[in-house]
Every structure is written in C-alpha cells, then in structure tokens.
Amino acid sequence: MAHRVTGVLIFFFLFVHVLDTALVRVSPEAYDKVVATYKTPVVNLMEYGLVAAILFHALNGLRVIAVDFWSKGPRYQKQMLWSVVGIWVVLMAGAFYPVLQHSLRTLFGS
C-alpha cells in the first residue's frame, strides 16, 4: 500500500512541478511569487517528505522486482521489506540536515 501511496504522491508533485514551471511563460511575476513560497520552512519540510517518498518508492520497487523475478523472492519478501525500511530510515536520517538546513537556520539561527 505504501508503494502505491508514494507513487501517487510523486505523480502529483511532478504534475505541480510541470504547472509551476510552465507558469514562467504565462507570467514571470507570478512564477517569481510561486518560487518565493518554495523558500518557506513549510515547503522545505514538504521537500523532505518528497525525498522520503521517492526514496521509499525506489527501494521498495527494487524489493518488488526481487519478489517477482527472483525464484526465492516470495520466501524472503518479509525480510526484504524490513531491510528496505531499515535502509530507508538510515538514509532519511542522513538526509535530514542536508535537506532541512535552510529551514533550521531560518528558524533557529546559524
């Protein structure tokens, strides 16, 4: 279920990204306003969520491929799921400061 949810979230991000990028041709001033909102801590937190969704979706996709194409995949799918979750948690912990450093500095000072 999480694989499908992250896939839908990534799709909606891509849809919004295409729309906001297309806005530059219609109204550069409106585009500048939209880009300015992207520099807020709330949007930065949403970017961290996007990183989380993409990373989980990618790692779990590899697990799904292994389950489908590896003869022993179905037997080890539970262990592979916990491995994916463990790797995801470690990588998300490592991405915390690099992704959120702008917001952390804005909220708490440098």
XYZ file of C-alpha atoms in Angstrom:
110
model
C 0.000 0.000 0.000
C 2.814 2.445 0.858
C 4.345 1.832 -2.564
C 1.137 2.933 -4.260
C 0.661 5.946 -1.982
C 4.221 7.161 -2.587
C 3.749 6.646 -6.321
C 0.622 8.817 -6.309
C 2.348 11.498 -4.216
C 5.306 11.574 -6.609
C 2.915 11.835 -9.560
C 1.143 14.835 -8.012
C 4.479 16.511 -7.290
C 5.516 16.066 -10.917
C 2.165 17.447 -12.080
C 2.520 20.558 -9.890
C 6.152 20.941 -10.915
C 5.229 20.959 -14.612
C 2.470 23.511 -13.955
C 4.647 25.878 -11.935
C 7.453 25.639 -14.481
C 5.004 26.401 -17.290
C 3.890 29.484 -15.348
C 7.133 31.244 -16.268
C 5.913 31.573 -19.871
C 2.499 32.919 -18.853
C 3.530 35.342 -16.108
C 7.123 35.661 -14.920
C 5.939 37.760 -11.945
C 3.550 35.024 -10.810
C 6.304 32.474 -11.275
C 8.612 34.538 -9.056
C 5.910 34.651 -6.346
C 5.459 30.884 -6.506
C 9.205 30.297 -6.298
C 9.389 32.657 -3.310
C 6.872 30.479 -1.443
C 9.151 27.497 -2.038
C 11.730 29.080 0.254
C 9.498 28.794 3.344
C 10.128 26.243 6.119
C 6.763 24.550 5.489
C 7.602 23.870 1.849
C 11.097 22.782 2.869
C 9.520 20.207 5.177
C 7.372 19.069 2.262
C 10.575 18.668 0.216
C 11.896 16.357 2.916
C 8.648 14.409 2.594
C 9.185 14.234 -1.142
C 12.681 12.848 -0.609
C 11.175 10.283 1.772
C 8.511 9.263 -0.755
C 10.938 8.967 -3.677
C 13.491 7.040 -1.645
C 10.948 4.591 -0.232
C 9.305 4.126 -3.620
C 12.664 3.393 -5.271
C 13.882 0.978 -2.583
C 10.563 -0.824 -2.354
C 10.423 -1.018 -6.154
C 13.684 -2.944 -6.095
C 12.147 -5.263 -3.492
C 9.068 -5.796 -5.673
C 11.305 -6.616 -8.649
C 13.206 -9.127 -6.499
C 9.975 -10.753 -5.320
C 8.697 -11.006 -8.893
C 11.832 -12.164 -10.688
C 13.927 -13.996 -8.083
C 12.796 -17.569 -7.531
C 13.344 -17.251 -3.762
C 11.856 -13.742 -3.639
C 8.420 -14.660 -2.263
C 10.058 -16.684 0.507
C 12.157 -13.719 1.657
C 9.766 -10.845 0.976
C 9.177 -10.057 4.662
C 12.903 -9.894 5.415
C 13.449 -7.772 2.302
C 10.688 -5.390 3.409
C 12.348 -4.877 6.791
C 15.674 -4.393 5.040
C 14.111 -1.720 2.823
C 12.621 0.022 5.866
C 15.961 -0.120 7.700
C 17.923 1.262 4.749
C 15.248 3.938 4.233
C 15.425 5.061 7.877
C 19.224 5.289 7.779
C 19.220 7.249 4.509
C 16.443 9.567 5.713
C 18.379 10.271 8.897
C 21.388 11.130 6.754
C 19.284 13.401 4.527
C 17.726 15.287 7.445
C 20.239 18.114 7.792
C 21.245 18.492 4.124
C 17.613 18.880 3.056
C 16.343 20.915 6.017
C 19.393 23.058 6.779
C 17.864 26.223 5.247
C 14.745 25.942 7.401
C 16.698 25.021 10.520
C 18.943 28.051 10.056
C 15.937 30.283 9.365
C 14.049 29.098 12.443
C 16.912 28.681 14.924
C 19.666 30.889 13.539
C 23.024 29.823 12.162
